[in-house]
Amino acid sequence: RCGRFRLLERVGAGGMGEIFLAEEDGTGRRVAVKRLLQEAARDPVFIAMFMDEARLVDRMRHINVCETYEHDHEGDHYFIAMEYIDGVSLHELLITRGKDGLPFPLAARIIAEVASGLDYAHRLPDENGLPLGIVHRDVSPANIMIGRNGRVKLVDFGLAKARTQLVKTQPGLVKGRFGYLAPEQLAGHVDWRTDLFALGLCFYEALNGRQLFDQSTAAETVKAIRSFRGPP
């Protein structure tokens, strides 16, 4: 259990957290619960990073951003309860399509909805009206969810950068998936345009059925990104 949520099934894991399908007491509502891994829960830095994410996503209310209901902890169990999206990721959808990609209108619709959610996050102010300076930093097909109801949601702000963070990224440390990094990101320059570059790569992949940067090693991928010249 995590608070009033009964964990039903472990559906994923990555980084410092694991994701469960859960049910809320009283209402029976299905939710997704992200829980900090036990080994990470013993490290104050990981706890602070997890709580940074929790506070950040708790402020967001947009139709194209996964909604958060609650964040709390019981003993060593730190968790975030959020909207459960019954559907597939863009990554999973493209796997089923093979090398065909998606029809242009469908790909454009998906990317446009993600762009709307990103625009909201990028412009989100704090309680004083000052911009929070949110950058997702991990826009990729795996973090774009498409519900069976047709709704598109951007998920996982675990690597997000914001002005209010307690834990700052160390100089020279690059966060994000190598295949979706902007050239400037490799040099440590990150702002909202970083997310738009990554979203453009997602659009390319959705249309062509393959990644633009899909080299066999991380070193080769970095080299390809540094010498990036956009295809027609």
mmCIF file with all atom_site columns, C-alpha atoms in Angstrom:
data_model
loop_
_atom_site.group_PDB
_atom_site.id
_atom_site.type_symbol
_atom_site.label_atom_id
_atom_site.label_alt_id
_atom_site.label_comp_id
_atom_site.label_asym_id
_atom_site.label_entity_id
_atom_site.label_seq_id
_atom_site.pdbx_PDB_ins_code
_atom_site.Cartn_x
_atom_site.Cartn_y
_atom_site.Cartn_z
_atom_site.occupancy
_atom_site.B_iso_or_equiv
_atom_site.pdbx_formal_charge
_atom_site.auth_seq_id
_atom_site.auth_comp_id
_atom_site.auth_asym_id
_atom_site.auth_atom_id
_atom_site.pdbx_PDB_model_num
ATOM 1   C CA . ARG A 1 1   ? 0.000   0.000  0.000   1.00 0.00 ? 1   ARG A CA 1
ATOM 2   C CA . CYS A 1 2   ? 0.917   3.655  -0.455  1.00 0.00 ? 2   CYS A CA 1
ATOM 3   C CA . GLY A 1 3   ? -1.354  5.783  1.707   1.00 0.00 ? 3   GLY A CA 1
ATOM 4   C CA . ARG A 1 4   ? -4.950  5.244  0.619   1.00 0.00 ? 4   ARG A CA 1
ATOM 5   C CA . PHE A 1 5   ? -3.870  3.492  -2.578  1.00 0.00 ? 5   PHE A CA 1
ATOM 6   C CA . ARG A 1 6   ? -3.741  -0.315 -2.836  1.00 0.00 ? 6   ARG A CA 1
ATOM 7   C CA . LEU A 1 7   ? -1.040  -1.468 -5.234  1.00 0.00 ? 7   LEU A CA 1
ATOM 8   C CA . LEU A 1 8   ? -2.368  -4.019 -7.722  1.00 0.00 ? 8   LEU A CA 1
ATOM 9   C CA . GLU A 1 9   ? 0.385   -4.628 -10.253 1.00 0.00 ? 9   GLU A CA 1
ATOM 10  C CA . ARG A 1 10  ? 3.904   -3.429 -11.006 1.00 0.00 ? 10  ARG A CA 1
ATOM 11  C CA . VAL A 1 11  ? 3.823   -2.122 -14.577 1.00 0.00 ? 11  VAL A CA 1
ATOM 12  C CA . GLY A 1 12  ? 7.219   -0.492 -15.030 1.00 0.00 ? 12  GLY A CA 1
ATOM 13  C CA . ALA A 1 13  ? 10.470  0.733  -13.537 1.00 0.00 ? 13  ALA A CA 1
ATOM 14  C CA . GLY A 1 14  ? 13.337  2.986  -14.482 1.00 0.00 ? 14  GLY A CA 1
ATOM 15  C CA . GLY A 1 15  ? 15.823  5.396  -13.009 1.00 0.00 ? 15  GLY A CA 1
ATOM 16  C CA . MET A 1 16  ? 15.029  5.770  -9.337  1.00 0.00 ? 16  MET A CA 1
ATOM 17  C CA . GLY A 1 17  ? 11.338  4.801  -9.345  1.00 0.00 ? 17  GLY A CA 1
ATOM 18  C CA . GLU A 1 18  ? 8.869   2.032  -10.108 1.00 0.00 ? 18  GLU A CA 1
ATOM 19  C CA . ILE A 1 19  ? 5.300   2.371  -11.404 1.00 0.00 ? 19  ILE A CA 1
ATOM 20  C CA . PHE A 1 20  ? 2.269   0.479  -10.107 1.00 0.00 ? 20  PHE A CA 1
ATOM 21  C CA . LEU A 1 21  ? -1.323  0.204  -11.181 1.00 0.00 ? 21  LEU A CA 1
ATOM 22  C CA . ALA A 1 22  ? -3.261  0.965  -7.994  1.00 0.00 ? 22  ALA A CA 1
ATOM 23  C CA . GLU A 1 23  ? -6.787  1.420  -6.683  1.00 0.00 ? 23  GLU A CA 1
ATOM 24  C CA . GLU A 1 24  ? -7.970  4.243  -4.437  1.00 0.00 ? 24  GLU A CA 1
ATOM 25  C CA . ASP A 1 25  ? -9.768  3.283  -1.237  1.00 0.00 ? 25  ASP A CA 1
ATOM 26  C CA . GLY A 1 26  ? -13.437 4.213  -1.154  1.00 0.00 ? 26  GLY A CA 1
ATOM 27  C CA . THR A 1 27  ? -13.776 5.284  -4.781  1.00 0.00 ? 27  THR A CA 1
ATOM 28  C CA . GLY A 1 28  ? -12.199 2.276  -6.497  1.00 0.00 ? 28  GLY A CA 1
ATOM 29  C CA . ARG A 1 29  ? -10.597 4.700  -8.956  1.00 0.00 ? 29  ARG A CA 1
ATOM 30  C CA . ARG A 1 30  ? -7.641  3.254  -10.883 1.00 0.00 ? 30  ARG A CA 1
ATOM 31  C CA . VAL A 1 31  ? -4.495  5.365  -10.566 1.00 0.00 ? 31  VAL A CA 1
ATOM 32  C CA . ALA A 1 32  ? -0.804  5.041  -11.352 1.00 0.00 ? 32  ALA A CA 1
ATOM 33  C CA . VAL A 1 33  ? 1.545   5.201  -8.370  1.00 0.00 ? 33  VAL A CA 1
ATOM 34  C CA . LYS A 1 34  ? 5.202   6.083  -8.848  1.00 0.00 ? 34  LYS A CA 1
ATOM 35  C CA . ARG A 1 35  ? 7.225   4.918  -5.843  1.00 0.00 ? 35  ARG A CA 1
ATOM 36  C CA . LEU A 1 36  ? 10.838  5.680  -5.062  1.00 0.00 ? 36  LEU A CA 1
ATOM 37  C CA . LEU A 1 37  ? 12.937  2.506  -5.136  1.00 0.00 ? 37  LEU A CA 1
ATOM 38  C CA . GLN A 1 38  ? 13.988  1.276  -1.687  1.00 0.00 ? 38  GLN A CA 1
ATOM 39  C CA . GLU A 1 39  ? 17.717  1.623  -2.411  1.00 0.00 ? 39  GLU A CA 1
ATOM 40  C CA . ALA A 1 40  ? 17.157  5.207  -3.617  1.00 0.00 ? 40  ALA A CA 1
ATOM 41  C CA . ALA A 1 41  ? 15.000  5.993  -0.557  1.00 0.00 ? 41  ALA A CA 1
ATOM 42  C CA . ARG A 1 42  ? 18.107  5.626  1.620   1.00 0.00 ? 42  ARG A CA 1
ATOM 43  C CA . ASP A 1 43  ? 19.877  8.470  -0.195  1.00 0.00 ? 43  ASP A CA 1
ATOM 44  C CA . PRO A 1 44  ? 18.889  12.067 0.755   1.00 0.00 ? 44  PRO A CA 1
ATOM 45  C CA . VAL A 1 45  ? 19.836  13.325 -2.720  1.00 0.00 ? 45  VAL A CA 1
ATOM 46  C CA . PHE A 1 46  ? 17.477  10.882 -4.453  1.00 0.00 ? 46  PHE A CA 1
ATOM 47  C CA . ILE A 1 47  ? 14.717  11.737 -1.988  1.00 0.00 ? 47  ILE A CA 1
ATOM 48  C CA . ALA A 1 48  ? 15.179  15.458 -2.723  1.00 0.00 ? 48  ALA A CA 1
ATOM 49  C CA . MET A 1 49  ? 15.112  14.800 -6.491  1.00 0.00 ? 49  MET A CA 1
ATOM 50  C CA . PHE A 1 50  ? 11.938  12.739 -6.161  1.00 0.00 ? 50  PHE A CA 1
ATOM 51  C CA . MET A 1 51  ? 10.244  15.436 -4.075  1.00 0.00 ? 51  MET A CA 1
ATOM 52  C CA . ASP A 1 52  ? 11.361  18.073 -6.618  1.00 0.00 ? 52  ASP A CA 1
ATOM 53  C CA . GLU A 1 53  ? 9.455   16.115 -9.270  1.00 0.00 ? 53  GLU A CA 1
ATOM 54  C CA . ALA A 1 54  ? 6.436   15.696 -6.973  1.00 0.00 ? 54  ALA A CA 1
ATOM 55  C CA . ARG A 1 55  ? 6.166   19.415 -6.205  1.00 0.00 ? 55  ARG A CA 1
ATOM 56  C CA . LEU A 1 56  ? 6.611   20.295 -9.861  1.00 0.00 ? 56  LEU A CA 1
ATOM 57  C CA . VAL A 1 57  ? 3.970   17.975 -11.327 1.00 0.00 ? 57  VAL A CA 1
ATOM 58  C CA . ASP A 1 58  ? 1.557   18.790 -8.506  1.00 0.00 ? 58  ASP A CA 1
ATOM 59  C CA . ARG A 1 59  ? 1.215   22.325 -9.941  1.00 0.00 ? 59  ARG A CA 1
ATOM 60  C CA . MET A 1 60  ? 0.324   21.176 -13.459 1.00 0.00 ? 60  MET A CA 1
ATOM 61  C CA . ARG A 1 61  ? -3.250  21.037 -14.706 1.00 0.00 ? 61  ARG A CA 1
ATOM 62  C CA . HIS A 1 62  ? -3.451  20.627 -18.458 1.00 0.00 ? 62  HIS A CA 1
ATOM 63  C CA . ILE A 1 63  ? -5.384  18.254 -20.681 1.00 0.00 ? 63  ILE A CA 1
ATOM 64  C CA . ASN A 1 64  ? -2.156  17.051 -22.369 1.00 0.00 ? 64  ASN A CA 1
ATOM 65  C CA . VAL A 1 65  ? -0.080  16.570 -19.193 1.00 0.00 ? 65  VAL A CA 1
ATOM 66  C CA . CYS A 1 66  ? -0.546  13.553 -16.935 1.00 0.00 ? 66  CYS A CA 1
ATOM 67  C CA . GLU A 1 67  ? -2.450  14.807 -13.866 1.00 0.00 ? 67  GLU A CA 1
ATOM 68  C CA . THR A 1 68  ? -1.097  14.295 -10.343 1.00 0.00 ? 68  THR A CA 1
ATOM 69  C CA . TYR A 1 69  ? -3.471  13.645 -7.436  1.00 0.00 ? 69  TYR A CA 1
ATOM 70  C CA . GLU A 1 70  ? -1.220  13.400 -4.400  1.00 0.00 ? 70  GLU A CA 1
ATOM 71  C CA . HIS A 1 71  ? 2.353   12.963 -3.178  1.00 0.00 ? 71  HIS A CA 1
ATOM 72  C CA . ASP A 1 72  ? 3.332   11.735 0.254   1.00 0.00 ? 72  ASP A CA 1
ATOM 73  C CA . HIS A 1 73  ? 5.475   9.231  2.120   1.00 0.00 ? 73  HIS A CA 1
ATOM 74  C CA . GLU A 1 74  ? 4.983   6.533  4.728   1.00 0.00 ? 74  GLU A CA 1
ATOM 75  C CA . GLY A 1 75  ? 8.244   5.590  6.375   1.00 0.00 ? 75  GLY A CA 1
ATOM 76  C CA . ASP A 1 76  ? 10.688  4.873  3.539   1.00 0.00 ? 76  ASP A CA 1
ATOM 77  C CA . HIS A 1 77  ? 7.949   4.742  0.896   1.00 0.00 ? 77  HIS A CA 1
ATOM 78  C CA . TYR A 1 78  ? 7.904   8.024  -1.056  1.00 0.00 ? 78  TYR A CA 1
ATOM 79  C CA . PHE A 1 79  ? 5.235   8.056  -3.745  1.00 0.00 ? 79  PHE A CA 1
ATOM 80  C CA . ILE A 1 80  ? 3.330   10.120 -6.312  1.00 0.00 ? 80  ILE A CA 1
ATOM 81  C CA . ALA A 1 81  ? -0.243  9.129  -7.205  1.00 0.00 ? 81  ALA A CA 1
ATOM 82  C CA . MET A 1 82  ? -1.242  10.221 -10.679 1.00 0.00 ? 82  MET A CA 1
ATOM 83  C CA . GLU A 1 83  ? -3.684  9.698  -13.502 1.00 0.00 ? 83  GLU A CA 1
ATOM 84  C CA . TYR A 1 84  ? -3.743  6.184  -14.935 1.00 0.00 ? 84  TYR A CA 1
ATOM 85  C CA . ILE A 1 85  ? -3.665  6.310  -18.737 1.00 0.00 ? 85  ILE A CA 1
ATOM 86  C CA . ASP A 1 86  ? -5.257  3.259  -20.313 1.00 0.00 ? 86  ASP A CA 1
ATOM 87  C CA . GLY A 1 87  ? -3.437  3.078  -23.623 1.00 0.00 ? 87  GLY A CA 1
ATOM 88  C CA . VAL A 1 88  ? -0.001  2.790  -25.220 1.00 0.00 ? 88  VAL A CA 1
ATOM 89  C CA . SER A 1 89  ? 3.075   4.949  -25.593 1.00 0.00 ? 89  SER A CA 1
ATOM 90  C CA . LEU A 1 90  ? 4.037   6.367  -28.970 1.00 0.00 ? 90  LEU A CA 1
ATOM 91  C CA . HIS A 1 91  ? 7.089   4.086  -28.757 1.00 0.00 ? 91  HIS A CA 1
ATOM 92  C CA . GLU A 1 92  ? 4.867   0.996  -28.410 1.00 0.00 ? 92  GLU A CA 1
ATOM 93  C CA . LEU A 1 93  ? 2.568   2.191  -31.202 1.00 0.00 ? 93  LEU A CA 1
ATOM 94  C CA . LEU A 1 94  ? 5.506   2.641  -33.585 1.00 0.00 ? 94  LEU A CA 1
ATOM 95  C CA . ILE A 1 95  ? 6.792   -0.866 -32.779 1.00 0.00 ? 95  ILE A CA 1
ATOM 96  C CA . THR A 1 96  ? 3.455   -2.337 -33.890 1.00 0.00 ? 96  THR A CA 1
ATOM 97  C CA . ARG A 1 97  ? 3.665   -0.307 -37.121 1.00 0.00 ? 97  ARG A CA 1
ATOM 98  C CA . GLY A 1 98  ? 7.113   -1.611 -37.970 1.00 0.00 ? 98  GLY A CA 1
ATOM 99  C CA . LYS A 1 99  ? 8.934   0.610  -40.473 1.00 0.00 ? 99  LYS A CA 1
ATOM 100 C CA . ASP A 1 100 ? 5.768   2.162  -41.895 1.00 0.00 ? 100 ASP A CA 1
ATOM 101 C CA . GLY A 1 101 ? 5.438   5.025  -39.451 1.00 0.00 ? 101 GLY A CA 1
ATOM 102 C CA . LEU A 1 102 ? 2.082   6.705  -38.887 1.00 0.00 ? 102 LEU A CA 1
ATOM 103 C CA . PRO A 1 103 ? -0.182  8.475  -41.385 1.00 0.00 ? 103 PRO A CA 1
ATOM 104 C CA . PHE A 1 104 ? 0.676   12.186 -41.455 1.00 0.00 ? 104 PHE A CA 1
ATOM 105 C CA . PRO A 1 105 ? -2.637  13.458 -39.960 1.00 0.00 ? 105 PRO A CA 1
ATOM 106 C CA . LEU A 1 106 ? -2.331  11.068 -37.000 1.00 0.00 ? 106 LEU A CA 1
ATOM 107 C CA . ALA A 1 107 ? 1.333   11.862 -36.353 1.00 0.00 ? 107 ALA A CA 1
ATOM 108 C CA . ALA A 1 108 ? 0.621   15.605 -36.604 1.00 0.00 ? 108 ALA A CA 1
ATOM 109 C CA . ARG A 1 109 ? -2.322  15.335 -34.180 1.00 0.00 ? 109 ARG A CA 1
ATOM 110 C CA . ILE A 1 110 ? -0.218  13.466 -31.587 1.00 0.00 ? 110 ILE A CA 1
ATOM 111 C CA . ILE A 1 111 ? 2.728   15.871 -31.807 1.00 0.00 ? 111 ILE A CA 1
ATOM 112 C CA . ALA A 1 112 ? 0.472   18.953 -31.751 1.00 0.00 ? 112 ALA A CA 1
ATOM 113 C CA . GLU A 1 113 ? -1.150  17.797 -28.507 1.00 0.00 ? 113 GLU A CA 1
ATOM 114 C CA . VAL A 1 114 ? 2.253   17.168 -26.901 1.00 0.00 ? 114 VAL A CA 1
ATOM 115 C CA . ALA A 1 115 ? 3.351   20.620 -28.083 1.00 0.00 ? 115 ALA A CA 1
ATOM 116 C CA . SER A 1 116 ? 0.317   22.121 -26.335 1.00 0.00 ? 116 SER A CA 1
ATOM 117 C CA . GLY A 1 117 ? 1.251   20.383 -23.067 1.00 0.00 ? 117 GLY A CA 1
ATOM 118 C CA . LEU A 1 118 ? 4.876   21.479 -23.387 1.00 0.00 ? 118 LEU A CA 1
ATOM 119 C CA . ASP A 1 119 ? 3.877   25.086 -24.088 1.00 0.00 ? 119 ASP A CA 1
ATOM 120 C CA . TYR A 1 120 ? 1.808   25.063 -20.896 1.00 0.00 ? 120 TYR A CA 1
ATOM 121 C CA . ALA A 1 121 ? 4.704   23.650 -18.853 1.00 0.00 ? 121 ALA A CA 1
ATOM 122 C CA . HIS A 1 122 ? 7.217   26.099 -20.331 1.00 0.00 ? 122 HIS A CA 1
ATOM 123 C CA . ARG A 1 123 ? 4.990   29.102 -19.482 1.00 0.00 ? 123 ARG A CA 1
ATOM 124 C CA . LEU A 1 124 ? 3.836   27.919 -16.027 1.00 0.00 ? 124 LEU A CA 1
ATOM 125 C CA . PRO A 1 125 ? 4.426   30.616 -13.358 1.00 0.00 ? 125 PRO A CA 1
ATOM 126 C CA . ASP A 1 126 ? 4.943   30.283 -9.607  1.00 0.00 ? 126 ASP A CA 1
ATOM 127 C CA . GLU A 1 127 ? 2.590   31.741 -6.988  1.00 0.00 ? 127 GLU A CA 1
ATOM 128 C CA . ASN A 1 128 ? 4.199   35.163 -7.530  1.00 0.00 ? 128 ASN A CA 1
ATOM 129 C CA . GLY A 1 129 ? 3.666   35.120 -11.274 1.00 0.00 ? 129 GLY A CA 1
ATOM 130 C CA . LEU A 1 130 ? 7.329   34.496 -12.065 1.00 0.00 ? 130 LEU A CA 1
ATOM 131 C CA . PRO A 1 131 ? 8.132   31.838 -14.698 1.00 0.00 ? 131 PRO A CA 1
ATOM 132 C CA . LEU A 1 132 ? 9.235   28.524 -13.208 1.00 0.00 ? 132 LEU A CA 1
ATOM 133 C CA . GLY A 1 133 ? 11.508  27.887 -16.198 1.00 0.00 ? 133 GLY A CA 1
ATOM 134 C CA . ILE A 1 134 ? 10.419  24.266 -16.585 1.00 0.00 ? 134 ILE A CA 1
ATOM 135 C CA . VAL A 1 135 ? 12.233  22.142 -19.170 1.00 0.00 ? 135 VAL A CA 1
ATOM 136 C CA . HIS A 1 136 ? 11.126  18.496 -19.435 1.00 0.00 ? 136 HIS A CA 1
ATOM 137 C CA . ARG A 1 137 ? 14.520  17.233 -20.743 1.00 0.00 ? 137 ARG A CA 1
ATOM 138 C CA . ASP A 1 138 ? 13.189  13.765 -21.570 1.00 0.00 ? 138 ASP A CA 1
ATOM 139 C CA . VAL A 1 139 ? 10.710  14.254 -24.418 1.00 0.00 ? 139 VAL A CA 1
ATOM 140 C CA . SER A 1 140 ? 10.707  10.940 -26.297 1.00 0.00 ? 140 SER A CA 1
ATOM 141 C CA . PRO A 1 141 ? 8.170   8.474  -27.756 1.00 0.00 ? 141 PRO A CA 1
ATOM 142 C CA . ALA A 1 142 ? 8.334   6.448  -24.520 1.00 0.00 ? 142 ALA A CA 1
ATOM 143 C CA . ASN A 1 143 ? 7.003   9.459  -22.574 1.00 0.00 ? 143 ASN A CA 1
ATOM 144 C CA . ILE A 1 144 ? 4.151   10.259 -24.953 1.00 0.00 ? 144 ILE A CA 1
ATOM 145 C CA . MET A 1 145 ? 1.038   8.298  -24.005 1.00 0.00 ? 145 MET A CA 1
ATOM 146 C CA . ILE A 1 146 ? -1.991  7.795  -26.254 1.00 0.00 ? 146 ILE A CA 1
ATOM 147 C CA . GLY A 1 147 ? -5.124  6.728  -24.383 1.00 0.00 ? 147 GLY A CA 1
ATOM 148 C CA . ARG A 1 148 ? -7.771  4.443  -25.797 1.00 0.00 ? 148 ARG A CA 1
ATOM 149 C CA . ASN A 1 149 ? -10.047 7.498  -25.633 1.00 0.00 ? 149 ASN A CA 1
ATOM 150 C CA . GLY A 1 150 ? -7.725  9.299  -28.077 1.00 0.00 ? 150 GLY A CA 1
ATOM 151 C CA . ARG A 1 151 ? -6.294  11.686 -25.488 1.00 0.00 ? 151 ARG A CA 1
ATOM 152 C CA . VAL A 1 152 ? -2.542  12.365 -25.769 1.00 0.00 ? 152 VAL A CA 1
ATOM 153 C CA . LYS A 1 153 ? -0.561  12.932 -22.556 1.00 0.00 ? 153 LYS A CA 1
ATOM 154 C CA . LEU A 1 154 ? 3.030   13.907 -21.825 1.00 0.00 ? 154 LEU A CA 1
ATOM 155 C CA . VAL A 1 155 ? 4.341   11.945 -18.829 1.00 0.00 ? 155 VAL A CA 1
ATOM 156 C CA . ASP A 1 156 ? 7.410   11.631 -16.581 1.00 0.00 ? 156 ASP A CA 1
ATOM 157 C CA . PHE A 1 157 ? 8.885   14.929 -15.429 1.00 0.00 ? 157 PHE A CA 1
ATOM 158 C CA . GLY A 1 158 ? 11.504  13.032 -13.420 1.00 0.00 ? 158 GLY A CA 1
ATOM 159 C CA . LEU A 1 159 ? 14.393  14.695 -15.278 1.00 0.00 ? 159 LEU A CA 1
ATOM 160 C CA . ALA A 1 160 ? 12.731  18.094 -15.530 1.00 0.00 ? 160 ALA A CA 1
ATOM 161 C CA . LYS A 1 161 ? 14.687  21.262 -14.815 1.00 0.00 ? 161 LYS A CA 1
ATOM 162 C CA . ALA A 1 162 ? 13.029  24.185 -12.995 1.00 0.00 ? 162 ALA A CA 1
ATOM 163 C CA . ARG A 1 163 ? 14.059  27.339 -11.187 1.00 0.00 ? 163 ARG A CA 1
ATOM 164 C CA . THR A 1 164 ? 12.601  26.074 -7.896  1.00 0.00 ? 164 THR A CA 1
ATOM 165 C CA . GLN A 1 165 ? 14.556  22.804 -7.743  1.00 0.00 ? 165 GLN A CA 1
ATOM 166 C CA . LEU A 1 166 ? 16.335  21.946 -4.512  1.00 0.00 ? 166 LEU A CA 1
ATOM 167 C CA . VAL A 1 167 ? 18.770  19.647 -6.330  1.00 0.00 ? 167 VAL A CA 1
ATOM 168 C CA . LYS A 1 168 ? 20.675  21.352 -9.141  1.00 0.00 ? 168 LYS A CA 1
ATOM 169 C CA . THR A 1 169 ? 22.224  19.488 -12.057 1.00 0.00 ? 169 THR A CA 1
ATOM 170 C CA . GLN A 1 170 ? 25.990  19.169 -11.717 1.00 0.00 ? 170 GLN A CA 1
ATOM 171 C CA . PRO A 1 171 ? 27.963  21.136 -14.331 1.00 0.00 ? 171 PRO A CA 1
ATOM 172 C CA . GLY A 1 172 ? 28.884  18.907 -17.255 1.00 0.00 ? 172 GLY A CA 1
ATOM 173 C CA . LEU A 1 173 ? 26.189  16.320 -16.447 1.00 0.00 ? 173 LEU A CA 1
ATOM 174 C CA . VAL A 1 174 ? 23.873  15.649 -19.398 1.00 0.00 ? 174 VAL A CA 1
ATOM 175 C CA . LYS A 1 175 ? 20.357  14.430 -18.595 1.00 0.00 ? 175 LYS A CA 1
ATOM 176 C CA . GLY A 1 176 ? 18.036  12.832 -21.130 1.00 0.00 ? 176 GLY A CA 1
ATOM 177 C CA . ARG A 1 177 ? 18.024  9.989  -23.665 1.00 0.00 ? 177 ARG A CA 1
ATOM 178 C CA . PHE A 1 178 ? 20.985  10.196 -26.018 1.00 0.00 ? 178 PHE A CA 1
ATOM 179 C CA . GLY A 1 179 ? 18.908  9.696  -29.164 1.00 0.00 ? 179 GLY A CA 1
ATOM 180 C CA . TYR A 1 180 ? 16.755  12.759 -28.385 1.00 0.00 ? 180 TYR A CA 1
ATOM 181 C CA . LEU A 1 181 ? 19.338  15.322 -27.256 1.00 0.00 ? 181 LEU A CA 1
ATOM 182 C CA . ALA A 1 182 ? 19.868  18.663 -28.967 1.00 0.00 ? 182 ALA A CA 1
ATOM 183 C CA . PRO A 1 183 ? 23.435  19.626 -29.958 1.00 0.00 ? 183 PRO A CA 1
ATOM 184 C CA . GLU A 1 184 ? 23.339  22.516 -27.468 1.00 0.00 ? 184 GLU A CA 1
ATOM 185 C CA . GLN A 1 185 ? 22.305  20.096 -24.710 1.00 0.00 ? 185 GLN A CA 1
ATOM 186 C CA . LEU A 1 186 ? 25.589  18.215 -25.075 1.00 0.00 ? 186 LEU A CA 1
ATOM 187 C CA . ALA A 1 187 ? 27.352  21.488 -24.267 1.00 0.00 ? 187 ALA A CA 1
ATOM 188 C CA . GLY A 1 188 ? 25.208  22.009 -21.160 1.00 0.00 ? 188 GLY A CA 1
ATOM 189 C CA . HIS A 1 189 ? 22.866  24.650 -22.615 1.00 0.00 ? 189 HIS A CA 1
ATOM 190 C CA . VAL A 1 190 ? 19.271  23.726 -21.764 1.00 0.00 ? 190 VAL A CA 1
ATOM 191 C CA . ASP A 1 191 ? 16.060  25.727 -22.149 1.00 0.00 ? 191 ASP A CA 1
ATOM 192 C CA . TRP A 1 192 ? 12.570  25.285 -23.603 1.00 0.00 ? 192 TRP A CA 1
ATOM 193 C CA . ARG A 1 193 ? 13.994  24.944 -27.128 1.00 0.00 ? 193 ARG A CA 1
ATOM 194 C CA . THR A 1 194 ? 15.691  21.719 -26.002 1.00 0.00 ? 194 THR A CA 1
ATOM 195 C CA . ASP A 1 195 ? 12.243  20.146 -25.617 1.00 0.00 ? 195 ASP A CA 1
ATOM 196 C CA . LEU A 1 196 ? 11.100  21.395 -29.031 1.00 0.00 ? 196 LEU A CA 1
ATOM 197 C CA . PHE A 1 197 ? 14.137  19.841 -30.719 1.00 0.00 ? 197 PHE A CA 1
ATOM 198 C CA . ALA A 1 198 ? 13.370  16.522 -29.015 1.00 0.00 ? 198 ALA A CA 1
ATOM 199 C CA . LEU A 1 199 ? 9.713   16.800 -30.059 1.00 0.00 ? 199 LEU A CA 1
ATOM 200 C CA . GLY A 1 200 ? 10.835  17.399 -33.650 1.00 0.00 ? 200 GLY A CA 1
ATOM 201 C CA . LEU A 1 201 ? 12.827  14.159 -33.454 1.00 0.00 ? 201 LEU A CA 1
ATOM 202 C CA . CYS A 1 202 ? 9.695   12.393 -32.180 1.00 0.00 ? 202 CYS A CA 1
ATOM 203 C CA . PHE A 1 203 ? 7.744   13.787 -35.158 1.00 0.00 ? 203 PHE A CA 1
ATOM 204 C CA . TYR A 1 204 ? 10.416  12.546 -37.571 1.00 0.00 ? 204 TYR A CA 1
ATOM 205 C CA . GLU A 1 205 ? 10.306  9.103  -35.964 1.00 0.00 ? 205 GLU A CA 1
ATOM 206 C CA . ALA A 1 206 ? 6.492   8.991  -35.996 1.00 0.00 ? 206 ALA A CA 1
ATOM 207 C CA . LEU A 1 207 ? 6.456   9.708  -39.746 1.00 0.00 ? 207 LEU A CA 1
ATOM 208 C CA . ASN A 1 208 ? 9.382   7.525  -40.794 1.00 0.00 ? 208 ASN A CA 1
ATOM 209 C CA . GLY A 1 209 ? 9.156   4.631  -38.349 1.00 0.00 ? 209 GLY A CA 1
ATOM 210 C CA . ARG A 1 210 ? 12.786  5.025  -37.277 1.00 0.00 ? 210 ARG A CA 1
ATOM 211 C CA . GLN A 1 211 ? 14.917  7.264  -35.079 1.00 0.00 ? 211 GLN A CA 1
ATOM 212 C CA . LEU A 1 212 ? 17.014  9.954  -36.714 1.00 0.00 ? 212 LEU A CA 1
ATOM 213 C CA . PHE A 1 213 ? 19.828  9.321  -34.215 1.00 0.00 ? 213 PHE A CA 1
ATOM 214 C CA . ASP A 1 214 ? 20.024  5.539  -33.915 1.00 0.00 ? 214 ASP A CA 1
ATOM 215 C CA . GLN A 1 215 ? 23.730  4.753  -33.928 1.00 0.00 ? 215 GLN A CA 1
ATOM 216 C CA . SER A 1 216 ? 25.039  1.542  -32.384 1.00 0.00 ? 216 SER A CA 1
ATOM 217 C CA . THR A 1 217 ? 26.953  3.207  -29.521 1.00 0.00 ? 217 THR A CA 1
ATOM 218 C CA . ALA A 1 218 ? 26.475  6.279  -27.330 1.00 0.00 ? 218 ALA A CA 1
ATOM 219 C CA . ALA A 1 219 ? 29.745  7.739  -28.618 1.00 0.00 ? 219 ALA A CA 1
ATOM 220 C CA . GLU A 1 220 ? 28.604  7.455  -32.247 1.00 0.00 ? 220 GLU A CA 1
ATOM 221 C CA . THR A 1 221 ? 25.236  8.972  -31.335 1.00 0.00 ? 221 THR A CA 1
ATOM 222 C CA . VAL A 1 222 ? 26.929  11.960 -29.678 1.00 0.00 ? 222 VAL A CA 1
ATOM 223 C CA . LYS A 1 223 ? 29.132  12.421 -32.753 1.00 0.00 ? 223 LYS A CA 1
ATOM 224 C CA . ALA A 1 224 ? 26.068  12.344 -35.037 1.00 0.00 ? 224 ALA A CA 1
ATOM 225 C CA . ILE A 1 225 ? 24.257  14.908 -32.867 1.00 0.00 ? 225 ILE A CA 1
ATOM 226 C CA . ARG A 1 226 ? 27.250  17.263 -32.768 1.00 0.00 ? 226 ARG A CA 1
ATOM 227 C CA . SER A 1 227 ? 27.477  17.235 -36.567 1.00 0.00 ? 227 SER A CA 1
ATOM 228 C CA . PHE A 1 228 ? 23.696  17.445 -37.013 1.00 0.00 ? 228 PHE A CA 1
ATOM 229 C CA . ARG A 1 229 ? 22.349  18.632 -40.316 1.00 0.00 ? 229 ARG A CA 1
ATOM 230 C CA . GLY A 1 230 ? 18.604  18.318 -40.649 1.00 0.00 ? 230 GLY A CA 1
ATOM 231 C CA . PRO A 1 231 ? 17.312  16.093 -43.452 1.00 0.00 ? 231 PRO A CA 1
ATOM 232 C CA . PRO A 1 232 ? 14.737  17.546 -45.885 1.00 0.00 ? 232 PRO A CA 1
#
